[in-house]
Amino acid sequence: MPKLNVALLRYLSKEDFRVLTSVEMGMKNHEVVPVELVSIIAGINLSQCRKILIELVRHKLCCYEHRTVCGYRLTFAGYDYLVLKAFANRGVIHSMGCQIGVGKESDVYLVADETGKQYVIKIHRLGRTSFRKLKEKRDYHCHRHTVSWIYLSRLAATKEFSFMKALFERSFPVPHPVDVNRHCVIMELVNGYPLCQVHHISDIPKLYEELMNMIIRLAQYGLIHCDFNEFNIMIDDSDKPILIDFPQMVSTSHSNAEWYFDRDVECICEFFRKRFGYESDLIPDFDDIIP
């Protein structure tokens, strides 16, 4: 899966974006979109549409597939460009910075608005080669038999933004969610480091208690993080934790809720035991929180 390259973005015309958007719209009902349908949706004559699609394929923003019905489909690169264009039109993004993180299912970049204020854009990229089992493990697709990775990435971004917004409004220590479009979420830039990179904490018992209380409070609101570990907890300069990464969250009514809850608790217990040699009697129990 290619890295984000925005060099071509400034050279694409309005017609190019109309064709890209038309391919995206056609993919709602087609695995590949015939050029005739792209032409109709875009409102561009067939010959010009063919020329534009050839260029988009050359730049790997679309790809052409020979099937029973031949046609085009959007690539992740083309999807990235549609997102960046949408954010730019809204005035949310003015410039693109460097990549600052790579997750199992996402890429993270710095961006800035016209005033120079920096944010983070998280680009969901479900379907990386080593994580193809994800369709079986996550319930984004409601058990549909045929869904594209682009569609699943869009669902993951929407789900993450919704959870982050709800938690932020209830004063949980999470980044401020700014905007969402397709498979991308823009959020506040957190000044801190992942807990996995931190080797010194001024008050270890206090941080441990804060994290366990966060797990408990989430459950009291009916939620389980499902990936509550040292990789998804940021520590700021005051040793305060900030929770990140929310697409995998589930309800406490989920059939495997207790297992996910216990795993989150055990992840924190094990990390503090190995990293700081710290153990505590504070070990939340699912049955004590959820009647």
GROMACS .gro file of C-alpha atoms in nm, residues 23-288:
model
  266
   23VAL     CA    1  -1.568   0.655  -0.987
   24GLU     CA    2  -1.618   0.673  -0.610
   25MET     CA    3  -1.994   0.716  -0.653
   26GLY     CA    4  -2.012   0.432  -0.903
   27MET     CA    5  -1.832   0.200  -0.661
   28LYS     CA    6  -2.129   0.219  -0.425
   29ASN     CA    7  -2.307  -0.029  -0.653
   30HIS     CA    8  -2.027  -0.171  -0.869
   31GLU     CA    9  -1.699  -0.347  -0.794
   32VAL     CA   10  -1.561  -0.185  -1.108
   33VAL     CA   11  -1.726   0.112  -1.278
   34PRO     CA   12  -1.767   0.110  -1.660
   35VAL     CA   13  -1.633   0.417  -1.834
   36GLU     CA   14  -1.979   0.489  -1.977
   37LEU     CA   15  -2.121   0.518  -1.625
   38VAL     CA   16  -1.831   0.737  -1.511
   39SER     CA   17  -1.900   0.966  -1.806
   40ILE     CA   18  -2.270   0.996  -1.719
   41ILE     CA   19  -2.210   1.064  -1.349
   42ALA     CA   20  -1.935   1.318  -1.419
   43GLY     CA   21  -2.130   1.492  -1.694
   44ILE     CA   22  -1.825   1.476  -1.921
   45ASN     CA   23  -1.832   1.344  -2.277
   46LEU     CA   24  -1.708   0.990  -2.322
   47SER     CA   25  -1.388   1.061  -2.516
   48GLN     CA   26  -1.269   1.325  -2.268
   49CYS     CA   27  -1.361   1.096  -1.980
   50ARG     CA   28  -1.148   0.818  -2.128
   51LYS     CA   29  -0.848   1.052  -2.158
   52ILE     CA   30  -0.883   1.167  -1.797
   53LEU     CA   31  -0.915   0.810  -1.671
   54ILE     CA   32  -0.601   0.706  -1.862
   55GLU     CA   33  -0.408   0.983  -1.683
   56LEU     CA   34  -0.556   0.894  -1.345
   57VAL     CA   35  -0.455   0.531  -1.398
   58ARG     CA   36  -0.104   0.644  -1.499
   59HIS     CA   37  -0.074   0.831  -1.169
   60LYS     CA   38  -0.219   0.529  -0.980
   61LEU     CA   39  -0.522   0.721  -0.854
   62CYS     CA   40  -0.749   0.470  -1.030
   63CYS     CA   41  -0.689   0.128  -1.173
   64TYR     CA   42  -0.844  -0.049  -1.471
   65GLU     CA   43  -0.961  -0.407  -1.432
   66HIS     CA   44  -1.058  -0.665  -1.696
   67ARG     CA   45  -1.354  -0.862  -1.566
   68THR     CA   46  -1.687  -0.984  -1.703
   69VAL     CA   47  -1.763  -0.612  -1.705
   70CYS     CA   48  -1.446  -0.407  -1.753
   71GLY     CA   49  -1.411  -0.084  -1.565
   72TYR     CA   50  -1.231   0.132  -1.312
   73ARG     CA   51  -1.201   0.137  -0.939
   74LEU     CA   52  -1.055   0.390  -0.698
   75THR     CA   53  -0.719   0.319  -0.532
   76PHE     CA   54  -0.625   0.433  -0.183
   77ALA     CA   55  -0.411   0.705  -0.344
   78GLY     CA   56  -0.713   0.839  -0.533
   79TYR     CA   57  -0.921   0.820  -0.215
   80ASP     CA   58  -0.650   1.016  -0.030
   81TYR     CA   59  -0.666   1.291  -0.291
   82LEU     CA   60  -1.045   1.321  -0.263
   83VAL     CA   61  -1.012   1.359   0.114
   84LEU     CA   62  -0.736   1.620   0.096
   85LYS     CA   63  -0.933   1.817  -0.162
   86ALA     CA   64  -1.242   1.810   0.064
   87PHE     CA   65  -1.046   1.925   0.370
   88ALA     CA   66  -0.875   2.199   0.168
   89ASN     CA   67  -1.210   2.325   0.040
   90ARG     CA   68  -1.337   2.340   0.399
   91GLY     CA   69  -1.031   2.538   0.507
   92VAL     CA   70  -0.928   2.267   0.754
   93ILE     CA   71  -0.600   2.183   0.578
   94HIS     CA   72  -0.368   2.431   0.411
   95SER     CA   73  -0.039   2.241   0.416
   96MET     CA   74   0.081   1.885   0.460
   97GLY     CA   75   0.369   1.789   0.687
   98CYS     CA   76   0.575   1.480   0.755
   99GLN     CA   77   0.462   1.137   0.856
  100ILE     CA   78   0.481   1.096   1.234
  101GLY     CA   79   0.339   0.750   1.285
  102VAL     CA   80   0.248   0.418   1.129
  103GLY     CA   81  -0.010   0.197   1.296
  104LYS     CA   82  -0.140  -0.150   1.223
  105GLU     CA   83  -0.432  -0.002   1.030
  106SER     CA   84  -0.342   0.363   0.971
  107ASP     CA   85  -0.084   0.627   0.877
  108VAL     CA   86  -0.048   0.950   1.075
  109TYR     CA   87   0.074   1.284   0.934
  110LEU     CA   88   0.114   1.641   1.051
  111VAL     CA   89  -0.105   1.901   0.878
  112ALA     CA   90  -0.164   2.273   0.933
  113ASP     CA   91  -0.438   2.525   0.862
  114GLU     CA   92  -0.392   2.871   0.707
  115THR     CA   93  -0.285   3.020   1.042
  116GLY     CA   94  -0.009   2.760   1.076
  117LYS     CA   95  -0.180   2.575   1.361
  118GLN     CA   96  -0.079   2.211   1.350
  119TYR     CA   97  -0.312   1.913   1.365
  120VAL     CA   98  -0.285   1.541   1.307
  121ILE     CA   99  -0.450   1.359   1.019
  122LYS     CA  100  -0.504   0.989   1.073
  123ILE     CA  101  -0.555   0.800   0.748
  124HIS     CA  102  -0.721   0.462   0.800
  125ARG     CA  103  -0.576   0.194   0.573
  126LEU     CA  104  -0.745  -0.133   0.654
  127GLY     CA  105  -0.621  -0.421   0.447
  128ARG     CA  106  -0.245  -0.409   0.498
  129THR     CA  107  -0.096  -0.742   0.390
  130SER     CA  108  -0.022  -0.865   0.742
  131PHE     CA  109  -0.365  -0.775   0.876
  132ARG     CA  110  -0.597  -0.940   0.625
  133LYS     CA  111  -0.773  -1.133   0.903
  134LEU     CA  112  -0.923  -0.804   1.022
  135LYS     CA  113  -1.253  -0.863   0.842
  136GLU     CA  114  -1.307  -1.164   1.067
  137LYS     CA  115  -1.210  -0.982   1.387
  138ARG     CA  116  -1.387  -0.648   1.350
  139ASP     CA  117  -1.758  -0.587   1.305
  140TYR     CA  118  -1.739  -0.275   1.086
  141HIS     CA  119  -1.905  -0.449   0.794
  142CYS     CA  120  -2.195  -0.608   0.985
  143HIS     CA  121  -2.090  -0.949   0.843
  144ARG     CA  122  -2.142  -0.856   0.477
  145HIS     CA  123  -1.974  -1.108   0.250
  146THR     CA  124  -1.819  -0.866  -0.002
  147VAL     CA  125  -1.686  -0.530   0.111
  148SER     CA  126  -1.387  -0.329  -0.010
  149TRP     CA  127  -1.099  -0.223   0.213
  150ILE     CA  128  -1.171   0.138   0.115
  151TYR     CA  129  -1.527   0.105   0.242
  152LEU     CA  130  -1.411  -0.059   0.566
  153SER     CA  131  -1.152   0.217   0.615
  154ARG     CA  132  -1.426   0.477   0.579
  155LEU     CA  133  -1.641   0.299   0.839
  156ALA     CA  134  -1.343   0.279   1.077
  157ALA     CA  135  -1.277   0.655   1.047
  158THR     CA  136  -1.643   0.740   1.102
  159LYS     CA  137  -1.658   0.513   1.404
  160GLU     CA  138  -1.338   0.654   1.554
  161PHE     CA  139  -1.450   1.016   1.511
  162SER     CA  140  -1.789   0.941   1.670
  163PHE     CA  141  -1.631   0.773   1.973
  164MET     CA  142  -1.367   1.043   2.011
  165LYS     CA  143  -1.626   1.320   1.993
  166ALA     CA  144  -1.853   1.151   2.248
  167LEU     CA  145  -1.564   1.089   2.489
  168PHE     CA  146  -1.423   1.440   2.447
  169GLU     CA  147  -1.762   1.594   2.526
  170ARG     CA  148  -1.771   1.386   2.847
  171SER     CA  149  -1.428   1.512   2.959
  172PHE     CA  150  -1.230   1.196   2.888
  173PRO     CA  151  -0.860   1.263   2.820
  174VAL     CA  152  -0.869   1.217   2.442
  175PRO     CA  153  -0.750   1.439   2.155
  176HIS     CA  154  -0.994   1.707   2.041
  177PRO     CA  155  -1.164   1.573   1.724
  178VAL     CA  156  -1.167   1.838   1.451
  179ASP     CA  157  -1.316   1.686   1.136
  180VAL     CA  158  -1.375   1.363   0.949
  181ASN     CA  159  -1.408   1.284   0.579
  182ARG     CA  160  -1.415   0.944   0.414
  183HIS     CA  161  -1.130   0.740   0.569
  184CYS     CA  162  -0.951   1.027   0.744
  185VAL     CA  163  -0.984   1.190   1.085
  186ILE     CA  164  -0.829   1.524   1.179
  187MET     CA  165  -0.760   1.576   1.547
  188GLU     CA  166  -0.563   1.784   1.792
  189LEU     CA  167  -0.186   1.733   1.799
  190VAL     CA  168  -0.098   1.578   2.136
  191ASN     CA  169   0.232   1.697   2.282
  192GLY     CA  170   0.356   1.378   2.439
  193TYR     CA  171   0.501   1.034   2.387
  194PRO     CA  172   0.350   0.686   2.369
  195LEU     CA  173   0.365   0.514   2.706
  196CYS     CA  174   0.571   0.237   2.545
  197GLN     CA  175   0.855   0.490   2.500
  198VAL     CA  176   0.841   0.626   2.855
  199HIS     CA  177   1.086   0.486   3.111
  200HIS     CA  178   1.047   0.735   3.394
  201ILE     CA  179   0.725   0.845   3.567
  202SER     CA  180   0.734   1.073   3.871
  203ASP     CA  181   0.438   0.902   4.040
  204ILE     CA  182   0.389   0.546   3.911
  205PRO     CA  183   0.102   0.445   4.146
  206LYS     CA  184  -0.091   0.760   4.051
  207LEU     CA  185  -0.061   0.691   3.677
  208TYR     CA  186  -0.159   0.327   3.726
  209GLU     CA  187  -0.467   0.432   3.923
  210GLU     CA  188  -0.564   0.692   3.659
  211LEU     CA  189  -0.545   0.431   3.384
  212MET     CA  190  -0.749   0.173   3.575
  213ASN     CA  191  -1.007   0.437   3.663
  214MET     CA  192  -1.025   0.527   3.294
  215ILE     CA  193  -1.104   0.164   3.206
  216ILE     CA  194  -1.370   0.159   3.477
  217ARG     CA  195  -1.522   0.492   3.369
  218LEU     CA  196  -1.539   0.379   3.007
  219ALA     CA  197  -1.726   0.066   3.117
  220GLN     CA  198  -1.964   0.274   3.328
  221TYR     CA  199  -2.049   0.461   3.006
  222GLY     CA  200  -2.105   0.125   2.837
  223LEU     CA  201  -1.778   0.109   2.641
  224ILE     CA  202  -1.466  -0.108   2.628
  225HIS     CA  203  -1.159   0.018   2.444
  226CYS     CA  204  -1.040  -0.332   2.338
  227ASP     CA  205  -0.684  -0.211   2.273
  228PHE     CA  206  -0.602  -0.033   2.599
  229ASN     CA  207  -0.224  -0.070   2.611
  230GLU     CA  208   0.106   0.119   2.616
  231PHE     CA  209   0.090   0.184   2.241
  232ASN     CA  210  -0.245   0.366   2.256
  233ILE     CA  211  -0.177   0.581   2.563
  234MET     CA  212   0.013   0.907   2.526
  235ILE     CA  213   0.189   1.068   2.823
  236ASP     CA  214   0.224   1.447   2.825
  237ASP     CA  215   0.486   1.661   3.001
  238SER     CA  216   0.286   1.647   3.325
  239ASP     CA  217   0.269   1.266   3.317
  240LYS     CA  218  -0.102   1.285   3.234
  241PRO     CA  219  -0.238   1.007   3.009
  242ILE     CA  220  -0.422   1.076   2.681
  243LEU     CA  221  -0.609   0.786   2.524
  244ILE     CA  222  -0.598   0.736   2.145
  245ASP     CA  223  -0.715   0.486   1.880
  246PHE     CA  224  -1.087   0.407   1.904
  247PRO     CA  225  -1.218   0.217   1.596
  248GLN     CA  226  -1.215  -0.120   1.774
  249MET     CA  227  -1.423  -0.008   2.075
  250VAL     CA  228  -1.725  -0.221   2.162
  251SER     CA  229  -2.025  -0.199   2.391
  252THR     CA  230  -2.034  -0.366   2.731
  253SER     CA  231  -2.327  -0.566   2.590
  254HIS     CA  232  -2.098  -0.727   2.330
  255SER     CA  233  -2.087  -1.107   2.350
  256ASN     CA  234  -1.712  -1.096   2.430
  257ALA     CA  235  -1.723  -0.781   2.643
  258GLU     CA  236  -1.585  -0.941   2.960
  259TRP     CA  237  -1.292  -1.096   2.772
  260TYR     CA  238  -1.203  -0.761   2.609
  261PHE     CA  239  -1.235  -0.582   2.945
  262ASP     CA  240  -1.009  -0.832   3.122
  263ARG     CA  241  -0.755  -0.810   2.841
  264ASP     CA  242  -0.739  -0.429   2.871
  265VAL     CA  243  -0.685  -0.458   3.247
  266GLU     CA  244  -0.419  -0.727   3.206
  267CYS     CA  245  -0.230  -0.523   2.946
  268ILE     CA  246  -0.185  -0.239   3.195
  269CYS     CA  247  -0.099  -0.472   3.483
  270GLU     CA  248   0.162  -0.653   3.276
  271PHE     CA  249   0.319  -0.335   3.139
  272PHE     CA  250   0.360  -0.175   3.483
  273ARG     CA  251   0.496  -0.500   3.623
  274LYS     CA  252   0.758  -0.538   3.350
  275ARG     CA  253   0.851  -0.172   3.291
  276PHE     CA  254   0.834  -0.029   3.644
  277GLY     CA  255   0.830  -0.338   3.866
  278TYR     CA  256   0.499  -0.215   4.008
  279GLU     CA  257   0.202  -0.425   4.115
  280SER     CA  258  -0.123  -0.313   4.277
  281ASP     CA  259  -0.431  -0.460   4.438
  282LEU     CA  260  -0.642  -0.231   4.216
  283ILE     CA  261  -0.750  -0.480   3.946
  284PRO     CA  262  -1.102  -0.399   3.818
  285ASP     CA  263  -1.345  -0.684   3.773
  286PHE     CA  264  -1.606  -0.672   3.496
  287ASP     CA  265  -1.883  -0.819   3.712
  288ASP     CA  266  -1.831  -0.553   3.979
   0.00000   0.00000   0.00000
